[in-house]
């Protein structure tokens, strides 16, 4: 059986950007582009801030083996060599 709402849910990709989840009735390519740009900015910001802080903490002996998670999986999904944008470009 095919419940239309179930089919729509299975085809959904949620992107959490620096301002939180955005839930619109219908998202278009423009919104995907905005979310992707926000994800790239978030990656650059977090990488710069966390690397700087981790280096400083380690120099001062305040922390060892500090790590953080990045959003590279989302960036690859959207903008990678076999990502959504590359697929759309084909």
mmCIF file with all atom_site columns, N, CA and C in Angstrom, residues 56-90:
data_model
loop_
_atom_site.group_PDB
_atom_site.id
_atom_site.type_symbol
_atom_site.label_atom_id
_atom_site.label_alt_id
_atom_site.label_comp_id
_atom_site.label_asym_id
_atom_site.label_entity_id
_atom_site.label_seq_id
_atom_site.pdbx_PDB_ins_code
_atom_site.Cartn_x
_atom_site.Cartn_y
_atom_site.Cartn_z
_atom_site.occupancy
_atom_site.B_iso_or_equiv
_atom_site.pdbx_formal_charge
_atom_site.auth_seq_id
_atom_site.auth_comp_id
_atom_site.auth_asym_id
_atom_site.auth_atom_id
_atom_site.pdbx_PDB_model_num
ATOM 1   N N  . UNK A 1 56 ? 45.246 26.349 21.420  1.00 0.00 ? 56 UNK A N  1
ATOM 2   C CA . UNK A 1 56 ? 45.518 27.171 22.602  1.00 0.00 ? 56 UNK A CA 1
ATOM 3   C C  . UNK A 1 56 ? 45.413 26.347 23.885  1.00 0.00 ? 56 UNK A C  1
ATOM 4   N N  . UNK A 1 57 ? 44.368 25.547 24.001  1.00 0.00 ? 57 UNK A N  1
ATOM 5   C CA . UNK A 1 57 ? 44.188 24.709 25.202  1.00 0.00 ? 57 UNK A CA 1
ATOM 6   C C  . UNK A 1 57 ? 45.344 23.723 25.365  1.00 0.00 ? 57 UNK A C  1
ATOM 7   N N  . UNK A 1 58 ? 45.788 23.132 24.259  1.00 0.00 ? 58 UNK A N  1
ATOM 8   C CA . UNK A 1 58 ? 46.883 22.171 24.335  1.00 0.00 ? 58 UNK A CA 1
ATOM 9   C C  . UNK A 1 58 ? 48.194 22.849 24.711  1.00 0.00 ? 58 UNK A C  1
ATOM 10  N N  . UNK A 1 59 ? 48.437 24.048 24.168  1.00 0.00 ? 59 UNK A N  1
ATOM 11  C CA . UNK A 1 59 ? 49.651 24.794 24.536  1.00 0.00 ? 59 UNK A CA 1
ATOM 12  C C  . UNK A 1 59 ? 49.666 25.123 26.022  1.00 0.00 ? 59 UNK A C  1
ATOM 13  N N  . UNK A 1 60 ? 48.503 25.404 26.570  1.00 0.00 ? 60 UNK A N  1
ATOM 14  C CA . UNK A 1 60 ? 48.406 25.773 27.985  1.00 0.00 ? 60 UNK A CA 1
ATOM 15  C C  . UNK A 1 60 ? 48.213 24.566 28.894  1.00 0.00 ? 60 UNK A C  1
ATOM 16  N N  . UNK A 1 61 ? 48.168 23.370 28.315  1.00 0.00 ? 61 UNK A N  1
ATOM 17  C CA . UNK A 1 61 ? 48.017 22.164 29.105  1.00 0.00 ? 61 UNK A CA 1
ATOM 18  C C  . UNK A 1 61 ? 46.638 21.991 29.721  1.00 0.00 ? 61 UNK A C  1
ATOM 19  N N  . UNK A 1 62 ? 45.649 22.612 29.130  1.00 0.00 ? 62 UNK A N  1
ATOM 20  C CA . UNK A 1 62 ? 44.285 22.541 29.669  1.00 0.00 ? 62 UNK A CA 1
ATOM 21  C C  . UNK A 1 62 ? 43.474 21.380 29.120  1.00 0.00 ? 62 UNK A C  1
ATOM 22  N N  . UNK A 1 63 ? 43.900 20.850 28.011  1.00 0.00 ? 63 UNK A N  1
ATOM 23  C CA . UNK A 1 63 ? 43.099 19.778 27.403  1.00 0.00 ? 63 UNK A CA 1
ATOM 24  C C  . UNK A 1 63 ? 43.989 18.859 26.593  1.00 0.00 ? 63 UNK A C  1
ATOM 25  N N  . UNK A 1 64 ? 43.610 17.604 26.566  1.00 0.00 ? 64 UNK A N  1
ATOM 26  C CA . UNK A 1 64 ? 44.283 16.618 25.731  1.00 0.00 ? 64 UNK A CA 1
ATOM 27  C C  . UNK A 1 64 ? 43.227 15.857 24.948  1.00 0.00 ? 64 UNK A C  1
ATOM 28  N N  . UNK A 1 65 ? 43.568 15.515 23.732  1.00 0.00 ? 65 UNK A N  1
ATOM 29  C CA . UNK A 1 65 ? 42.681 14.715 22.880  1.00 0.00 ? 65 UNK A CA 1
ATOM 30  C C  . UNK A 1 65 ? 41.292 15.320 22.736  1.00 0.00 ? 65 UNK A C  1
ATOM 31  N N  . UNK A 1 66 ? 41.213 16.617 22.513  1.00 0.00 ? 66 UNK A N  1
ATOM 32  C CA . UNK A 1 66 ? 39.930 17.277 22.288  1.00 0.00 ? 66 UNK A CA 1
ATOM 33  C C  . UNK A 1 66 ? 39.574 17.110 20.818  1.00 0.00 ? 66 UNK A C  1
ATOM 34  N N  . UNK A 1 67 ? 38.333 16.771 20.564  1.00 0.00 ? 67 UNK A N  1
ATOM 35  C CA . UNK A 1 67 ? 37.883 16.638 19.183  1.00 0.00 ? 67 UNK A CA 1
ATOM 36  C C  . UNK A 1 67 ? 36.503 17.261 19.043  1.00 0.00 ? 67 UNK A C  1
ATOM 37  N N  . UNK A 1 68 ? 36.089 17.423 17.821  1.00 0.00 ? 68 UNK A N  1
ATOM 38  C CA . UNK A 1 68 ? 34.770 17.969 17.533  1.00 0.00 ? 68 UNK A CA 1
ATOM 39  C C  . UNK A 1 68 ? 34.256 17.341 16.248  1.00 0.00 ? 68 UNK A C  1
ATOM 40  N N  . UNK A 1 69 ? 32.946 17.341 16.100  1.00 0.00 ? 69 UNK A N  1
ATOM 41  C CA . UNK A 1 69 ? 32.336 16.780 14.892  1.00 0.00 ? 69 UNK A CA 1
ATOM 42  C C  . UNK A 1 69 ? 32.146 17.875 13.864  1.00 0.00 ? 69 UNK A C  1
ATOM 43  N N  . UNK A 1 70 ? 32.333 17.510 12.618  1.00 0.00 ? 70 UNK A N  1
ATOM 44  C CA . UNK A 1 70 ? 32.108 18.459 11.535  1.00 0.00 ? 70 UNK A CA 1
ATOM 45  C C  . UNK A 1 70 ? 30.863 18.054 10.755  1.00 0.00 ? 70 UNK A C  1
ATOM 46  N N  . UNK A 1 71 ? 30.462 18.911 9.854   1.00 0.00 ? 71 UNK A N  1
ATOM 47  C CA . UNK A 1 71 ? 29.305 18.631 9.008   1.00 0.00 ? 71 UNK A CA 1
ATOM 48  C C  . UNK A 1 71 ? 29.739 18.226 7.601   1.00 0.00 ? 71 UNK A C  1
ATOM 49  N N  . UNK A 1 72 ? 30.916 17.611 7.493   1.00 0.00 ? 72 UNK A N  1
ATOM 50  C CA . UNK A 1 72 ? 31.411 17.219 6.169   1.00 0.00 ? 72 UNK A CA 1
ATOM 51  C C  . UNK A 1 72 ? 30.504 16.198 5.480   1.00 0.00 ? 72 UNK A C  1
ATOM 52  N N  . UNK A 1 73 ? 29.796 15.381 6.261   1.00 0.00 ? 73 UNK A N  1
ATOM 53  C CA . UNK A 1 73 ? 28.878 14.420 5.635   1.00 0.00 ? 73 UNK A CA 1
ATOM 54  C C  . UNK A 1 73 ? 27.760 15.141 4.885   1.00 0.00 ? 73 UNK A C  1
ATOM 55  N N  . UNK A 1 74 ? 27.263 16.225 5.448   1.00 0.00 ? 74 UNK A N  1
ATOM 56  C CA . UNK A 1 74 ? 26.213 17.016 4.786   1.00 0.00 ? 74 UNK A CA 1
ATOM 57  C C  . UNK A 1 74 ? 26.795 17.728 3.569   1.00 0.00 ? 74 UNK A C  1
ATOM 58  N N  . UNK A 1 75 ? 27.983 18.302 3.726   1.00 0.00 ? 75 UNK A N  1
ATOM 59  C CA . UNK A 1 75 ? 28.622 18.994 2.605   1.00 0.00 ? 75 UNK A CA 1
ATOM 60  C C  . UNK A 1 75 ? 28.883 18.030 1.450   1.00 0.00 ? 75 UNK A C  1
ATOM 61  N N  . UNK A 1 76 ? 29.352 16.815 1.765   1.00 0.00 ? 76 UNK A N  1
ATOM 62  C CA . UNK A 1 76 ? 29.580 15.821 0.724   1.00 0.00 ? 76 UNK A CA 1
ATOM 63  C C  . UNK A 1 76 ? 28.276 15.376 0.072   1.00 0.00 ? 76 UNK A C  1
ATOM 64  N N  . UNK A 1 77 ? 27.233 15.217 0.874   1.00 0.00 ? 77 UNK A N  1
ATOM 65  C CA . UNK A 1 77 ? 25.938 14.804 0.344   1.00 0.00 ? 77 UNK A CA 1
ATOM 66  C C  . UNK A 1 77 ? 25.422 15.812 -0.680  1.00 0.00 ? 77 UNK A C  1
ATOM 67  N N  . UNK A 1 78 ? 25.587 17.082 -0.379  1.00 0.00 ? 78 UNK A N  1
ATOM 68  C CA . UNK A 1 78 ? 25.063 18.114 -1.273  1.00 0.00 ? 78 UNK A CA 1
ATOM 69  C C  . UNK A 1 78 ? 26.054 18.480 -2.366  1.00 0.00 ? 78 UNK A C  1
ATOM 70  N N  . UNK A 1 79 ? 27.311 18.749 -1.999  1.00 0.00 ? 79 UNK A N  1
ATOM 71  C CA . UNK A 1 79 ? 28.251 19.298 -2.958  1.00 0.00 ? 79 UNK A CA 1
ATOM 72  C C  . UNK A 1 79 ? 29.396 18.401 -3.363  1.00 0.00 ? 79 UNK A C  1
ATOM 73  N N  . UNK A 1 80 ? 29.400 17.157 -2.917  1.00 0.00 ? 80 UNK A N  1
ATOM 74  C CA . UNK A 1 80 ? 30.487 16.235 -3.253  1.00 0.00 ? 80 UNK A CA 1
ATOM 75  C C  . UNK A 1 80 ? 30.472 15.816 -4.711  1.00 0.00 ? 80 UNK A C  1
ATOM 76  N N  . UNK A 1 81 ? 31.504 15.076 -5.090  1.00 0.00 ? 81 UNK A N  1
ATOM 77  C CA . UNK A 1 81 ? 31.643 14.643 -6.491  1.00 0.00 ? 81 UNK A CA 1
ATOM 78  C C  . UNK A 1 81 ? 30.456 13.819 -6.975  1.00 0.00 ? 81 UNK A C  1
ATOM 79  N N  . UNK A 1 82 ? 29.826 13.071 -6.079  1.00 0.00 ? 82 UNK A N  1
ATOM 80  C CA . UNK A 1 82 ? 28.635 12.306 -6.444  1.00 0.00 ? 82 UNK A CA 1
ATOM 81  C C  . UNK A 1 82 ? 27.435 12.779 -5.615  1.00 0.00 ? 82 UNK A C  1
ATOM 82  N N  . UNK A 1 83 ? 27.469 14.030 -5.207  1.00 0.00 ? 83 UNK A N  1
ATOM 83  C CA . UNK A 1 83 ? 26.408 14.591 -4.380  1.00 0.00 ? 83 UNK A CA 1
ATOM 84  C C  . UNK A 1 83 ? 25.209 15.045 -5.177  1.00 0.00 ? 83 UNK A C  1
ATOM 85  N N  . UNK A 1 84 ? 24.293 15.679 -4.479  1.00 0.00 ? 84 UNK A N  1
ATOM 86  C CA . UNK A 1 84 ? 23.041 16.134 -5.087  1.00 0.00 ? 84 UNK A CA 1
ATOM 87  C C  . UNK A 1 84 ? 23.295 17.117 -6.237  1.00 0.00 ? 84 UNK A C  1
ATOM 88  N N  . UNK A 1 85 ? 24.157 18.101 -6.011  1.00 0.00 ? 85 UNK A N  1
ATOM 89  C CA . UNK A 1 85 ? 24.413 19.106 -7.064  1.00 0.00 ? 85 UNK A CA 1
ATOM 90  C C  . UNK A 1 85 ? 25.051 18.482 -8.291  1.00 0.00 ? 85 UNK A C  1
ATOM 91  N N  . UNK A 1 86 ? 25.999 17.562 -8.094  1.00 0.00 ? 86 UNK A N  1
ATOM 92  C CA . UNK A 1 86 ? 26.642 16.897 -9.235  1.00 0.00 ? 86 UNK A CA 1
ATOM 93  C C  . UNK A 1 86 ? 25.619 16.048 -9.997  1.00 0.00 ? 86 UNK A C  1
ATOM 94  N N  . UNK A 1 87 ? 24.736 15.389 -9.261  1.00 0.00 ? 87 UNK A N  1
ATOM 95  C CA . UNK A 1 87 ? 23.711 14.564 -9.894  1.00 0.00 ? 87 UNK A CA 1
ATOM 96  C C  . UNK A 1 87 ? 22.745 15.436 -10.702 1.00 0.00 ? 87 UNK A C  1
ATOM 97  N N  . UNK A 1 88 ? 22.349 16.567 -10.137 1.00 0.00 ? 88 UNK A N  1
ATOM 98  C CA . UNK A 1 88 ? 21.455 17.486 -10.845 1.00 0.00 ? 88 UNK A CA 1
ATOM 99  C C  . UNK A 1 88 ? 22.127 18.043 -12.100 1.00 0.00 ? 88 UNK A C  1
ATOM 100 N N  . UNK A 1 89 ? 23.427 18.223 -12.026 1.00 0.00 ? 89 UNK A N  1
ATOM 101 C CA . UNK A 1 89 ? 24.175 18.786 -13.168 1.00 0.00 ? 89 UNK A CA 1
ATOM 102 C C  . UNK A 1 89 ? 24.256 17.804 -14.327 1.00 0.00 ? 89 UNK A C  1
ATOM 103 N N  . UNK A 1 90 ? 24.132 16.502 -14.032 1.00 0.00 ? 90 UNK A N  1
ATOM 104 C CA . UNK A 1 90 ? 24.176 15.491 -15.086 1.00 0.00 ? 90 UNK A CA 1
ATOM 105 C C  . UNK A 1 90 ? 22.918 15.609 -15.881 1.00 0.00 ? 90 UNK A C  1
#
